[in-house]
Amino acid sequence: MENKTMEKATDPAVEAGLERLTRDRIINTINQVLEKETGARFKTYVETCMRCGLCADACSYFLSNDRDPSYSPAAKVKQTVWEMIDKKGDVSKDFLRRAVHICHLECNVCRRCSMYCPFGIDIAYMMLMVRRICHKLEITPQYIQDTVNSHSVTLNQMWVKEDEWIDTLQWQEEDAREEFENLRIPLDKRGADLMYSVIAPEPKFQAGLIYQAAVMMHAAGMNWTMPSMPGWDNSNMAMYTGDNEISGRIARTFYEKAAELGVKRIVMGECGHAFRSIYDVGNRWVSWGMPPFEVVHALEFYHELLTQGRITIKEKYGKKVTLHDPCNVSRGRGLHDMARRVVNMICDDFVEMTPNREHNYCCGAGGGVINCGPPYKGERMVNNRVKAEQLKATGAEVLIAPCHNCHSGLEDIVHHYELGMEVKFLGDIIFETMDKKVYKGK
Amino acid sequence: MNGFIDFIMGPMVWISFLVFFGGLCWKLAAVIREIRETEPYIFTYLTLFHSLRSIGAWLIPFFPRSTRQQPIFYGISYVFHLALFAVPIFLSAHVVLVEEAFNISWPVLNDGLADLLTVVIIAALVFFGGRRIMVPEIKFLTSAKDFVLLSIVLLPFLTGFLAYHQVVAYRWMTIIHILTGEFMLIIIPFSRLAHMITAPLTRAYTGSEFGNVRHARDW
């Protein structure tokens, strides 16, 4: 155990943060979070766990590391929460170094273990609570903290400035208009039927995805809009670092933007964590039981466009495809069957991976893990071997991942394990296969 | 000595049952009160339908996927829990005692079957203990406390079994049997054995979150 702890990567933010800590601050912070910010739920989870170890088989980290006991979900709780409780917060810096690592890099908060615990104990929630403690102790890994700082300053994850955002949309609109006459990306259109929102990495690195979405909206004749002002980014990394205050600000701005535009509903791009933040988490922090808008994931939206015939598929995609169920839209929203219907509508040759649907293995990147950045990439590859094996067994050429986090994580897995697969969004395939003739002169 | 036996078979039985039932009620009330005070949002998401659906799904043997992946553990666990309640409640010797005291009775288990189930309980507890020593991921989670809990459950059944068969020191065995049985009842509400009342609560909440909010299943 000790040796392994020393070998694990860490980063300057964690080390500098640990450097600054005093014993008093550690004790006070931990007790403040455990006593004031948790309640019956946390206590009941800790008291109810029978240490039966049945959650172990749920965890891709445990399975990928040859059943190393320290990676089982309950073991992660033992190495963090139980000890903090036992020692009444009086833990060492070495303990905290390990705790940061466990809660940020050895748990994707994918909630698969909840489905394997006979009592349904939500271990992801407890890991998020440890992240909250780390946040308050200012020992959050550097890269993910940077995204939170960006959220704090710009209200988007990627330091995208306001003019850059508008510029990017106009640039995509201009490009698309060369192909499709009259195509618009309507900004701030009040009373539009739907607000389309994306995560900040789209304008930053993958503007083509916005192009594709605009083409689909155009073809389907949707009355849509995108906000020009902060609030356009639906991602929320603060949700994953336990910076609840910033997380709440992000969610609040987002809902306010939609309210200001007076849209009927919000359509989200293909991102799982963003969906979780708007549909499941942000609303709670802003004190709404459920979001005040209908929140629709891209997957549901595509399903609607295809079943209503607003978009027609010219020729189905011919390559052999498999589908990865992202935790936040399968376990998080029950969209797995709908995803299959969409895939079958656009693809000819679909092969399942096992396990699948709610039981799918995590991409190994979600829950903020990939956002902790390059220092941890090597570990991430080792920790997700089971995913590579699962993918390889399908023999598919193309892997569909309708989630940005999964997408990036799976790209890494595919390259590292030389699986020779192409990773695609559902939108990529729809764009490729849809009947584009309808656009001309529309 | 007779005074002592009268005490543990009289007032102490009352005390044990009062602490057991009272303790569990207190536990339940404490959890609900704390939710009201600190996390009332829990009631926002909790639904009766999804709670019962989730609890129900996990009561059906080998219905949840994880139970099928660990058939030996779950198989033993199902039988163990059933026997754990059935044996003490329906044992003829116990029913006779109740009948003598209150003049009420209920159907009893055949003595041979009760005996067999007691062996099953003891074997299951040995299995649970062995697992804690032999399976690395469970060993990692195990502390001395877990063996103490297993022993607390084991003792009344083991001594009851020995007393029934009158193998050794019948009188003493019976006394230890009564004492350990009472001790187990008293300790349940104050230990992790209280999962008999908290596990349905955690399951209900997770079931509701999965079913009501996320429109997914949790088994």
PDB file of N, CA, C and O in Angstrom, chain B residues 78-125:
ATOM      1  N   TYR B  78     -29.618 -15.325   1.536  1.00  0.00           N
ATOM      2  CA  TYR B  78     -31.090 -15.396   1.549  1.00  0.00           C
ATOM      3  C   TYR B  78     -31.565 -16.393   2.611  1.00  0.00           C
ATOM      4  O   TYR B  78     -32.399 -16.090   3.444  1.00  0.00           O
ATOM      5  N   VAL B  79     -31.000 -17.601   2.547  1.00  0.00           N
ATOM      6  CA  VAL B  79     -31.432 -18.659   3.469  1.00  0.00           C
ATOM      7  C   VAL B  79     -31.109 -18.262   4.912  1.00  0.00           C
ATOM      8  O   VAL B  79     -31.927 -18.423   5.819  1.00  0.00           O
ATOM      9  N   PHE B  80     -29.930 -17.688   5.085  1.00  0.00           N
ATOM     10  CA  PHE B  80     -29.498 -17.263   6.414  1.00  0.00           C
ATOM     11  C   PHE B  80     -30.503 -16.277   7.024  1.00  0.00           C
ATOM     12  O   PHE B  80     -30.950 -16.435   8.159  1.00  0.00           O
ATOM     13  N   HIS B  81     -30.857 -15.259   6.251  1.00  0.00           N
ATOM     14  CA  HIS B  81     -31.755 -14.236   6.798  1.00  0.00           C
ATOM     15  C   HIS B  81     -33.140 -14.796   7.095  1.00  0.00           C
ATOM     16  O   HIS B  81     -33.760 -14.428   8.093  1.00  0.00           O
ATOM     17  N   LEU B  82     -33.605 -15.668   6.217  1.00  0.00           N
ATOM     18  CA  LEU B  82     -34.917 -16.287   6.470  1.00  0.00           C
ATOM     19  C   LEU B  82     -34.885 -17.099   7.758  1.00  0.00           C
ATOM     20  O   LEU B  82     -35.743 -16.954   8.636  1.00  0.00           O
ATOM     21  N   ALA B  83     -33.865 -17.933   7.867  1.00  0.00           N
ATOM     22  CA  ALA B  83     -33.754 -18.801   9.040  1.00  0.00           C
ATOM     23  C   ALA B  83     -33.545 -17.988  10.312  1.00  0.00           C
ATOM     24  O   ALA B  83     -34.077 -18.314  11.372  1.00  0.00           O
ATOM     25  N   LEU B  84     -32.799 -16.907  10.165  1.00  0.00           N
ATOM     26  CA  LEU B  84     -32.489 -16.058  11.308  1.00  0.00           C
ATOM     27  C   LEU B  84     -33.761 -15.555  11.997  1.00  0.00           C
ATOM     28  O   LEU B  84     -33.819 -15.403  13.210  1.00  0.00           O
ATOM     29  N   PHE B  85     -34.787 -15.288  11.189  1.00  0.00           N
ATOM     30  CA  PHE B  85     -36.057 -14.857  11.772  1.00  0.00           C
ATOM     31  C   PHE B  85     -36.948 -16.046  12.099  1.00  0.00           C
ATOM     32  O   PHE B  85     -37.614 -16.076  13.130  1.00  0.00           O
ATOM     33  N   ALA B  86     -36.955 -17.014  11.201  1.00  0.00           N
ATOM     34  CA  ALA B  86     -37.884 -18.137  11.363  1.00  0.00           C
ATOM     35  C   ALA B  86     -37.581 -18.965  12.604  1.00  0.00           C
ATOM     36  O   ALA B  86     -38.486 -19.300  13.372  1.00  0.00           O
ATOM     37  N   VAL B  87     -36.313 -19.265  12.826  1.00  0.00           N
ATOM     38  CA  VAL B  87     -35.976 -20.179  13.932  1.00  0.00           C
ATOM     39  C   VAL B  87     -36.392 -19.626  15.300  1.00  0.00           C
ATOM     40  O   VAL B  87     -37.138 -20.278  16.027  1.00  0.00           O
ATOM     41  N   PRO B  88     -35.952 -18.418  15.655  1.00  0.00           N
ATOM     42  CA  PRO B  88     -36.346 -17.936  16.993  1.00  0.00           C
ATOM     43  C   PRO B  88     -37.854 -17.753  17.147  1.00  0.00           C
ATOM     44  O   PRO B  88     -38.408 -18.027  18.211  1.00  0.00           O
ATOM     45  N   ILE B  89     -38.514 -17.306  16.085  1.00  0.00           N
ATOM     46  CA  ILE B  89     -39.948 -16.999  16.212  1.00  0.00           C
ATOM     47  C   ILE B  89     -40.791 -18.276  16.231  1.00  0.00           C
ATOM     48  O   ILE B  89     -41.749 -18.389  16.985  1.00  0.00           O
ATOM     49  N   PHE B  90     -40.427 -19.254  15.435  1.00  0.00           N
ATOM     50  CA  PHE B  90     -41.290 -20.427  15.294  1.00  0.00           C
ATOM     51  C   PHE B  90     -40.742 -21.679  15.979  1.00  0.00           C
ATOM     52  O   PHE B  90     -41.253 -22.769  15.781  1.00  0.00           O
ATOM     53  N   LEU B  91     -39.707 -21.510  16.765  1.00  0.00           N
ATOM     54  CA  LEU B  91     -39.169 -22.668  17.492  1.00  0.00           C
ATOM     55  C   LEU B  91     -40.178 -23.100  18.557  1.00  0.00           C
ATOM     56  O   LEU B  91     -40.686 -22.261  19.314  1.00  0.00           O
ATOM     57  N   SER B  92     -40.458 -24.408  18.628  1.00  0.00           N
ATOM     58  CA  SER B  92     -41.521 -24.858  19.541  1.00  0.00           C
ATOM     59  C   SER B  92     -41.219 -24.498  20.992  1.00  0.00           C
ATOM     60  O   SER B  92     -42.084 -24.046  21.733  1.00  0.00           O
ATOM     61  N   ALA B  93     -39.937 -24.620  21.382  1.00  0.00           N
ATOM     62  CA  ALA B  93     -39.582 -24.307  22.769  1.00  0.00           C
ATOM     63  C   ALA B  93     -39.895 -22.854  23.106  1.00  0.00           C
ATOM     64  O   ALA B  93     -40.373 -22.545  24.205  1.00  0.00           O
ATOM     65  N   HIS B  94     -39.638 -21.953  22.149  1.00  0.00           N
ATOM     66  CA  HIS B  94     -39.929 -20.539  22.374  1.00  0.00           C
ATOM     67  C   HIS B  94     -41.431 -20.302  22.440  1.00  0.00           C
ATOM     68  O   HIS B  94     -41.923 -19.539  23.277  1.00  0.00           O
ATOM     69  N   VAL B  95     -42.144 -20.932  21.537  1.00  0.00           N
ATOM     70  CA  VAL B  95     -43.601 -20.724  21.480  1.00  0.00           C
ATOM     71  C   VAL B  95     -44.249 -21.232  22.778  1.00  0.00           C
ATOM     72  O   VAL B  95     -45.173 -20.611  23.316  1.00  0.00           O
ATOM     73  N   VAL B  96     -43.721 -22.332  23.277  1.00  0.00           N
ATOM     74  CA  VAL B  96     -44.253 -22.874  24.540  1.00  0.00           C
ATOM     75  C   VAL B  96     -44.075 -21.872  25.677  1.00  0.00           C
ATOM     76  O   VAL B  96     -44.989 -21.638  26.476  1.00  0.00           O
ATOM     77  N   LEU B  97     -42.892 -21.245  25.714  1.00  0.00           N
ATOM     78  CA  LEU B  97     -42.638 -20.253  26.764  1.00  0.00           C
ATOM     79  C   LEU B  97     -43.639 -19.107  26.682  1.00  0.00           C
ATOM     80  O   LEU B  97     -44.171 -18.641  27.698  1.00  0.00           O
ATOM     81  N   VAL B  98     -43.886 -18.660  25.463  1.00  0.00           N
ATOM     82  CA  VAL B  98     -44.840 -17.562  25.273  1.00  0.00           C
ATOM     83  C   VAL B  98     -46.232 -18.012  25.686  1.00  0.00           C
ATOM     84  O   VAL B  98     -46.979 -17.280  26.346  1.00  0.00           O
ATOM     85  N   GLU B  99     -46.558 -19.248  25.322  1.00  0.00           N
ATOM     86  CA  GLU B  99     -47.894 -19.771  25.644  1.00  0.00           C
ATOM     87  C   GLU B  99     -48.090 -19.847  27.158  1.00  0.00           C
ATOM     88  O   GLU B  99     -49.129 -19.442  27.680  1.00  0.00           O
ATOM     89  N   GLU B 100     -47.051 -20.306  27.838  1.00  0.00           N
ATOM     90  CA  GLU B 100     -47.136 -20.402  29.312  1.00  0.00           C
ATOM     91  C   GLU B 100     -47.324 -19.023  29.937  1.00  0.00           C
ATOM     92  O   GLU B 100     -48.053 -18.849  30.903  1.00  0.00           O
ATOM     93  N   ALA B 101     -46.655 -18.031  29.371  1.00  0.00           N
ATOM     94  CA  ALA B 101     -46.702 -16.695  29.961  1.00  0.00           C
ATOM     95  C   ALA B 101     -47.964 -15.934  29.592  1.00  0.00           C
ATOM     96  O   ALA B 101     -48.566 -15.261  30.435  1.00  0.00           O
ATOM     97  N   PHE B 102     -48.365 -15.997  28.335  1.00  0.00           N
ATOM     98  CA  PHE B 102     -49.467 -15.133  27.867  1.00  0.00           C
ATOM     99  C   PHE B 102     -50.675 -15.897  27.348  1.00  0.00           C
ATOM    100  O   PHE B 102     -51.669 -15.301  26.936  1.00  0.00           O
ATOM    101  N   ASN B 103     -50.528 -17.198  27.300  1.00  0.00           N
ATOM    102  CA  ASN B 103     -51.606 -18.016  26.782  1.00  0.00           C
ATOM    103  C   ASN B 103     -51.948 -17.704  25.323  1.00  0.00           C
ATOM    104  O   ASN B 103     -53.116 -17.743  24.920  1.00  0.00           O
ATOM    105  N   ILE B 104     -50.935 -17.292  24.569  1.00  0.00           N
ATOM    106  CA  ILE B 104     -51.143 -17.182  23.117  1.00  0.00           C
ATOM    107  C   ILE B 104     -50.076 -18.022  22.432  1.00  0.00           C
ATOM    108  O   ILE B 104     -48.973 -18.201  22.955  1.00  0.00           O
ATOM    109  N   SER B 105     -50.447 -18.524  21.266  1.00  0.00           N
ATOM    110  CA  SER B 105     -49.456 -19.348  20.565  1.00  0.00           C
ATOM    111  C   SER B 105     -49.664 -19.244  19.061  1.00  0.00           C
ATOM    112  O   SER B 105     -50.643 -18.669  18.598  1.00  0.00           O
ATOM    113  N   TRP B 106     -48.716 -19.757  18.342  1.00  0.00           N
ATOM    114  CA  TRP B 106     -48.800 -19.774  16.883  1.00  0.00           C
ATOM    115  C   TRP B 106     -48.149 -21.047  16.361  1.00  0.00           C
ATOM    116  O   TRP B 106     -47.496 -21.756  17.123  1.00  0.00           O
ATOM    117  N   PRO B 107     -48.338 -21.336  15.092  1.00  0.00           N
ATOM    118  CA  PRO B 107     -47.789 -22.589  14.560  1.00  0.00           C
ATOM    119  C   PRO B 107     -46.286 -22.671  14.792  1.00  0.00           C
ATOM    120  O   PRO B 107     -45.603 -21.632  14.820  1.00  0.00           O
ATOM    121  N   VAL B 108     -45.798 -23.870  14.954  1.00  0.00           N
ATOM    122  CA  VAL B 108     -44.365 -24.021  15.233  1.00  0.00           C
ATOM    123  C   VAL B 108     -43.669 -24.793  14.127  1.00  0.00           C
ATOM    124  O   VAL B 108     -44.291 -25.519  13.354  1.00  0.00           O
ATOM    125  N   LEU B 109     -42.359 -24.615  14.076  1.00  0.00           N
ATOM    126  CA  LEU B 109     -41.518 -25.375  13.146  1.00  0.00           C
ATOM    127  C   LEU B 109     -41.326 -26.772  13.711  1.00  0.00           C
ATOM    128  O   LEU B 109     -41.185 -26.943  14.920  1.00  0.00           O
ATOM    129  N   ASN B 110     -41.294 -27.725  12.831  1.00  0.00           N
ATOM    130  CA  ASN B 110     -40.914 -29.075  13.218  1.00  0.00           C
ATOM    131  C   ASN B 110     -39.513 -29.019  13.842  1.00  0.00           C
ATOM    132  O   ASN B 110     -38.636 -28.334  13.328  1.00  0.00           O
ATOM    133  N   ASP B 111     -39.322 -29.690  14.974  1.00  0.00           N
ATOM    134  CA  ASP B 111     -38.057 -29.579  15.704  1.00  0.00           C
ATOM    135  C   ASP B 111     -36.849 -29.970  14.864  1.00  0.00           C
ATOM    136  O   ASP B 111     -35.799 -29.342  14.937  1.00  0.00           O
ATOM    137  N   GLY B 112     -37.055 -31.003  14.057  1.00  0.00           N
ATOM    138  CA  GLY B 112     -35.949 -31.457  13.205  1.00  0.00           C
ATOM    139  C   GLY B 112     -35.545 -30.379  12.219  1.00  0.00           C
ATOM    140  O   GLY B 112     -34.361 -30.098  12.004  1.00  0.00           O
ATOM    141  N   LEU B 113     -36.572 -29.715  11.640  1.00  0.00           N
ATOM    142  CA  LEU B 113     -36.305 -28.673  10.649  1.00  0.00           C
ATOM    143  C   LEU B 113     -35.621 -27.485  11.317  1.00  0.00           C
ATOM    144  O   LEU B 113     -34.648 -26.921  10.803  1.00  0.00           O
ATOM    145  N   ALA B 114     -36.138 -27.123  12.500  1.00  0.00           N
ATOM    146  CA  ALA B 114     -35.544 -25.996  13.234  1.00  0.00           C
ATOM    147  C   ALA B 114     -34.077 -26.293  13.525  1.00  0.00           C
ATOM    148  O   ALA B 114     -33.215 -25.423  13.407  1.00  0.00           O
ATOM    149  N   ASP B 115     -33.819 -27.515  13.879  1.00  0.00           N
ATOM    150  CA  ASP B 115     -32.462 -27.939  14.179  1.00  0.00           C
ATOM    151  C   ASP B 115     -31.565 -27.783  12.949  1.00  0.00           C
ATOM    152  O   ASP B 115     -30.467 -27.244  13.013  1.00  0.00           O
ATOM    153  N   LEU B 116     -32.103 -28.237  11.829  1.00  0.00           N
ATOM    154  CA  LEU B 116     -31.368 -28.150  10.575  1.00  0.00           C
ATOM    155  C   LEU B 116     -31.088 -26.689  10.218  1.00  0.00           C
ATOM    156  O   LEU B 116     -29.976 -26.305   9.839  1.00  0.00           O
ATOM    157  N   LEU B 117     -32.134 -25.846  10.352  1.00  0.00           N
ATOM    158  CA  LEU B 117     -31.966 -24.428  10.019  1.00  0.00           C
ATOM    159  C   LEU B 117     -30.936 -23.762  10.932  1.00  0.00           C
ATOM    160  O   LEU B 117     -30.197 -22.882  10.511  1.00  0.00           O
ATOM    161  N   THR B 118     -30.897 -24.205  12.175  1.00  0.00           N
ATOM    162  CA  THR B 118     -29.900 -23.656  13.094  1.00  0.00           C
ATOM    163  C   THR B 118     -28.493 -24.001  12.606  1.00  0.00           C
ATOM    164  O   THR B 118     -27.591 -23.157  12.626  1.00  0.00           O
ATOM    165  N   VAL B 119     -28.334 -25.217  12.137  1.00  0.00           N
ATOM    166  CA  VAL B 119     -27.029 -25.599  11.580  1.00  0.00           C
ATOM    167  C   VAL B 119     -26.708 -24.722  10.377  1.00  0.00           C
ATOM    168  O   VAL B 119     -25.573 -24.261  10.201  1.00  0.00           O
ATOM    169  N   VAL B 120     -27.746 -24.457   9.565  1.00  0.00           N
ATOM    170  CA  VAL B 120     -27.548 -23.603   8.388  1.00  0.00           C
ATOM    171  C   VAL B 120     -27.071 -22.213   8.823  1.00  0.00           C
ATOM    172  O   VAL B 120     -26.139 -21.644   8.248  1.00  0.00           O
ATOM    173  N   ILE B 121     -27.718 -21.670   9.863  1.00  0.00           N
ATOM    174  CA  ILE B 121     -27.336 -20.340  10.351  1.00  0.00           C
ATOM    175  C   ILE B 121     -25.883 -20.334  10.815  1.00  0.00           C
ATOM    176  O   ILE B 121     -25.102 -19.454  10.455  1.00  0.00           O
ATOM    177  N   ILE B 122     -25.542 -21.347  11.598  1.00  0.00           N
ATOM    178  CA  ILE B 122     -24.171 -21.414  12.111  1.00  0.00           C
ATOM    179  C   ILE B 122     -23.170 -21.551  10.961  1.00  0.00           C
ATOM    180  O   ILE B 122     -22.171 -20.836  10.897  1.00  0.00           O
ATOM    181  N   ALA B 123     -23.517 -22.409  10.012  1.00  0.00           N
ATOM    182  CA  ALA B 123     -22.618 -22.608   8.866  1.00  0.00           C
ATOM    183  C   ALA B 123     -22.494 -21.314   8.065  1.00  0.00           C
ATOM    184  O   ALA B 123     -21.401 -20.952   7.610  1.00  0.00           O
ATOM    185  N   ALA B 124     -23.619 -20.607   7.899  1.00  0.00           N
ATOM    186  CA  ALA B 124     -23.593 -19.357   7.136  1.00  0.00           C
ATOM    187  C   ALA B 124     -22.688 -18.336   7.823  1.00  0.00           C
ATOM    188  O   ALA B 124     -21.896 -17.652   7.176  1.00  0.00           O
ATOM    189  N   LEU B 125     -22.789 -18.265   9.138  1.00  0.00           N
ATOM    190  CA  LEU B 125     -21.953 -17.313   9.877  1.00  0.00           C
ATOM    191  C   LEU B 125     -20.473 -17.671   9.764  1.00  0.00           C
ATOM    192  O   LEU B 125     -19.620 -16.798   9.628  1.00  0.00           O
TER     193      LEU B 125
END
